Amino acid sequence: MYFSDINECVIENNQCHSTQVCVNTDGAYRCTCPPGYVALGLGQRCLDINECEQDIHGCEFACVNVAGGYVCACPRHLRLHADKHHCVLPPSYQRPYEELESGEYLSASIEYPTRYKPTKQQKKVT
């Protein structure tokens, strides 16, 4: 005798919350949450994970929690690197500049006329 699997996800009596994703399995189903969310339990809503509070973000300067994830932010005179985690000097700030004995950079840029002391990581990333 052969029994075909019933897809519990297409029938309306599965116990997944509307914020959960129903995944059909052989003879059953399970409820999961989208990436960046955690389930509070069967039939419970998915809760956004705050990666910033859990310190799992890897941002060099600041972390901003958004629905389903996070974004890194940089101080006013820096820009986010292509890796989306590190802060770097923008091209207009990198030259012309003068490196001072203190390790700070003195920018002659009209856009960013200031002193700035990059971290070792910022020097390495640029």
PDB file of C-alpha atoms in Angstrom:
ATOM      1  CA  MET A   1       0.000   0.000   0.000  1.00  0.00           C
ATOM      2  CA  TYR A   2       1.333   3.454  -0.931  1.00  0.00           C
ATOM      3  CA  PHE A   3       0.562   6.640   0.959  1.00  0.00           C
ATOM      4  CA  SER A   4       1.291  10.007  -0.528  1.00  0.00           C
ATOM      5  CA  ASP A   5       2.565  12.798   1.668  1.00  0.00           C
ATOM      6  CA  ILE A   6       0.060  15.492   2.509  1.00  0.00           C
ATOM      7  CA  ASN A   7       1.484  18.969   2.230  1.00  0.00           C
ATOM      8  CA  GLU A   8       0.362  20.431   5.536  1.00  0.00           C
ATOM      9  CA  CYS A   9       1.653  23.836   4.451  1.00  0.00           C
ATOM     10  CA  VAL A  10      -1.070  24.252   1.826  1.00  0.00           C
ATOM     11  CA  ILE A  11      -3.921  23.379   4.144  1.00  0.00           C
ATOM     12  CA  GLU A  12      -5.132  26.046   6.494  1.00  0.00           C
ATOM     13  CA  ASN A  13      -4.962  24.075   9.739  1.00  0.00           C
ATOM     14  CA  ASN A  14      -1.180  24.073  10.198  1.00  0.00           C
ATOM     15  CA  GLN A  15      -0.054  25.790  13.372  1.00  0.00           C
ATOM     16  CA  CYS A  16       2.482  28.209  11.874  1.00  0.00           C
ATOM     17  CA  HIS A  17       2.012  31.871  12.742  1.00  0.00           C
ATOM     18  CA  SER A  18       1.466  34.227   9.811  1.00  0.00           C
ATOM     19  CA  THR A  19       5.026  35.573  10.299  1.00  0.00           C
ATOM     20  CA  GLN A  20       6.490  32.047  10.125  1.00  0.00           C
ATOM     21  CA  VAL A  21       7.345  30.043   7.023  1.00  0.00           C
ATOM     22  CA  CYS A  22       5.799  26.583   6.790  1.00  0.00           C
ATOM     23  CA  VAL A  23       8.210  23.926   5.492  1.00  0.00           C
ATOM     24  CA  ASN A  24       6.674  20.625   4.395  1.00  0.00           C
ATOM     25  CA  THR A  25       8.580  17.510   5.484  1.00  0.00           C
ATOM     26  CA  ASP A  26       7.928  13.811   4.917  1.00  0.00           C
ATOM     27  CA  GLY A  27       4.776  13.108   6.914  1.00  0.00           C
ATOM     28  CA  ALA A  28       4.873  16.387   8.827  1.00  0.00           C
ATOM     29  CA  TYR A  29       5.835  20.052   8.632  1.00  0.00           C
ATOM     30  CA  ARG A  30       7.878  22.566  10.576  1.00  0.00           C
ATOM     31  CA  CYS A  31       7.612  26.290  11.110  1.00  0.00           C
ATOM     32  CA  THR A  32      10.657  28.492  10.610  1.00  0.00           C
ATOM     33  CA  CYS A  33      11.346  32.191  10.549  1.00  0.00           C
ATOM     34  CA  PRO A  34      12.962  34.258   7.805  1.00  0.00           C
ATOM     35  CA  PRO A  35      16.681  35.120   8.180  1.00  0.00           C
ATOM     36  CA  GLY A  36      17.240  37.688  10.922  1.00  0.00           C
ATOM     37  CA  TYR A  37      14.251  36.475  12.957  1.00  0.00           C
ATOM     38  CA  VAL A  38      13.793  33.869  15.681  1.00  0.00           C
ATOM     39  CA  ALA A  39      10.671  31.856  16.483  1.00  0.00           C
ATOM     40  CA  LEU A  40       9.125  32.306  19.903  1.00  0.00           C
ATOM     41  CA  GLY A  41       7.520  28.854  19.553  1.00  0.00           C
ATOM     42  CA  LEU A  42       5.051  26.891  17.447  1.00  0.00           C
ATOM     43  CA  GLY A  43       2.242  29.190  16.440  1.00  0.00           C
ATOM     44  CA  GLN A  44       4.069  32.189  17.883  1.00  0.00           C
ATOM     45  CA  ARG A  45       5.210  35.179  15.872  1.00  0.00           C
ATOM     46  CA  CYS A  46       8.777  35.598  14.640  1.00  0.00           C
ATOM     47  CA  LEU A  47      10.800  38.146  16.570  1.00  0.00           C
ATOM     48  CA  ASP A  48      13.487  40.328  15.002  1.00  0.00           C
ATOM     49  CA  ILE A  49      16.989  39.445  16.221  1.00  0.00           C
ATOM     50  CA  ASN A  50      18.803  42.571  17.386  1.00  0.00           C
ATOM     51  CA  GLU A  51      22.298  41.796  16.123  1.00  0.00           C
ATOM     52  CA  CYS A  52      23.514  45.117  17.531  1.00  0.00           C
ATOM     53  CA  GLU A  53      22.556  44.270  21.123  1.00  0.00           C
ATOM     54  CA  GLN A  54      23.959  40.756  20.804  1.00  0.00           C
ATOM     55  CA  ASP A  55      27.269  42.153  19.502  1.00  0.00           C
ATOM     56  CA  ILE A  56      27.335  39.700  16.569  1.00  0.00           C
ATOM     57  CA  HIS A  57      27.376  42.353  13.864  1.00  0.00           C
ATOM     58  CA  GLY A  58      31.108  42.940  13.266  1.00  0.00           C
ATOM     59  CA  CYS A  59      30.654  46.681  12.690  1.00  0.00           C
ATOM     60  CA  GLU A  60      33.783  48.707  13.290  1.00  0.00           C
ATOM     61  CA  PHE A  61      32.031  51.841  14.528  1.00  0.00           C
ATOM     62  CA  ALA A  62      28.251  51.700  14.956  1.00  0.00           C
ATOM     63  CA  CYS A  63      25.501  49.170  14.363  1.00  0.00           C
ATOM     64  CA  VAL A  64      21.923  50.077  13.426  1.00  0.00           C
ATOM     65  CA  ASN A  65      19.304  47.362  13.854  1.00  0.00           C
ATOM     66  CA  VAL A  66      16.804  47.081  10.981  1.00  0.00           C
ATOM     67  CA  ALA A  67      14.001  44.582  10.376  1.00  0.00           C
ATOM     68  CA  GLY A  68      15.587  41.217   9.648  1.00  0.00           C
ATOM     69  CA  GLY A  69      19.165  42.417   9.954  1.00  0.00           C
ATOM     70  CA  TYR A  70      21.450  45.346  10.626  1.00  0.00           C
ATOM     71  CA  VAL A  71      23.548  47.962   8.868  1.00  0.00           C
ATOM     72  CA  CYS A  72      26.864  49.417   9.947  1.00  0.00           C
ATOM     73  CA  ALA A  73      27.347  53.172  10.210  1.00  0.00           C
ATOM     74  CA  CYS A  74      30.431  55.377  10.273  1.00  0.00           C
ATOM     75  CA  PRO A  75      31.327  58.737  11.841  1.00  0.00           C
ATOM     76  CA  ARG A  76      30.675  61.914   9.886  1.00  0.00           C
ATOM     77  CA  HIS A  77      34.019  62.121   8.046  1.00  0.00           C
ATOM     78  CA  LEU A  78      34.235  58.442   7.106  1.00  0.00           C
ATOM     79  CA  ARG A  79      32.448  56.247   4.610  1.00  0.00           C
ATOM     80  CA  LEU A  80      31.411  52.614   4.832  1.00  0.00           C
ATOM     81  CA  HIS A  81      33.870  50.307   3.061  1.00  0.00           C
ATOM     82  CA  ALA A  82      32.596  47.934   0.362  1.00  0.00           C
ATOM     83  CA  ASP A  83      32.775  45.128   2.947  1.00  0.00           C
ATOM     84  CA  LYS A  84      29.861  46.906   4.727  1.00  0.00           C
ATOM     85  CA  HIS A  85      31.614  46.615   8.135  1.00  0.00           C
ATOM     86  CA  HIS A  86      34.640  48.921   8.166  1.00  0.00           C
ATOM     87  CA  CYS A  87      34.938  52.694   7.943  1.00  0.00           C
ATOM     88  CA  VAL A  88      37.387  54.302   5.531  1.00  0.00           C
ATOM     89  CA  LEU A  89      38.437  57.764   4.520  1.00  0.00           C
ATOM     90  CA  PRO A  90      36.548  58.911   1.407  1.00  0.00           C
ATOM     91  CA  PRO A  91      38.748  59.574  -1.658  1.00  0.00           C
ATOM     92  CA  SER A  92      38.370  63.350  -1.356  1.00  0.00           C
ATOM     93  CA  TYR A  93      39.620  63.101   2.226  1.00  0.00           C
ATOM     94  CA  GLN A  94      42.585  60.861   1.517  1.00  0.00           C
ATOM     95  CA  ARG A  95      44.406  63.362  -0.675  1.00  0.00           C
ATOM     96  CA  PRO A  96      45.744  65.894  -0.331  1.00  0.00           C
ATOM     97  CA  TYR A  97      46.701  65.232   3.259  1.00  0.00           C
ATOM     98  CA  GLU A  98      49.672  65.497   5.495  1.00  0.00           C
ATOM     99  CA  GLU A  99      50.565  62.877   8.077  1.00  0.00           C
ATOM    100  CA  LEU A 100      51.560  64.559  11.317  1.00  0.00           C
ATOM    101  CA  GLU A 101      54.084  63.240  13.840  1.00  0.00           C
ATOM    102  CA  SER A 102      51.179  62.420  16.151  1.00  0.00           C
ATOM    103  CA  GLY A 103      49.896  59.875  13.599  1.00  0.00           C
ATOM    104  CA  GLU A 104      46.952  62.101  12.746  1.00  0.00           C
ATOM    105  CA  TYR A 105      46.181  63.207   9.231  1.00  0.00           C
ATOM    106  CA  LEU A 106      45.665  66.858   8.417  1.00  0.00           C
ATOM    107  CA  SER A 107      43.390  67.186   5.413  1.00  0.00           C
ATOM    108  CA  ALA A 108      43.687  70.096   3.047  1.00  0.00           C
ATOM    109  CA  SER A 109      40.386  69.108   1.481  1.00  0.00           C
ATOM    110  CA  ILE A 110      37.736  71.821   1.427  1.00  0.00           C
ATOM    111  CA  GLU A 111      35.092  69.136   1.938  1.00  0.00           C
ATOM    112  CA  TYR A 112      36.797  67.654   5.029  1.00  0.00           C
ATOM    113  CA  PRO A 113      39.145  70.267   6.557  1.00  0.00           C
ATOM    114  CA  THR A 114      40.011  68.524   9.795  1.00  0.00           C
ATOM    115  CA  ARG A 115      42.420  66.297  11.646  1.00  0.00           C
ATOM    116  CA  TYR A 116      41.728  62.608  11.815  1.00  0.00           C
ATOM    117  CA  LYS A 117      43.596  59.704  13.378  1.00  0.00           C
ATOM    118  CA  PRO A 118      42.593  56.450  11.657  1.00  0.00           C
ATOM    119  CA  THR A 119      42.689  53.144  13.522  1.00  0.00           C
ATOM    120  CA  LYS A 120      45.086  50.394  12.443  1.00  0.00           C
ATOM    121  CA  GLN A 121      42.139  48.574  10.867  1.00  0.00           C
ATOM    122  CA  GLN A 122      41.159  51.648   8.823  1.00  0.00           C
ATOM    123  CA  LYS A 123      44.729  52.035   7.556  1.00  0.00           C
ATOM    124  CA  LYS A 124      44.794  48.352   6.588  1.00  0.00           C
ATOM    125  CA  VAL A 125      41.403  48.363   4.802  1.00  0.00           C
ATOM    126  CA  THR A 126      42.130  51.402   2.640  1.00  0.00           C
TER     127      THR A 126
END
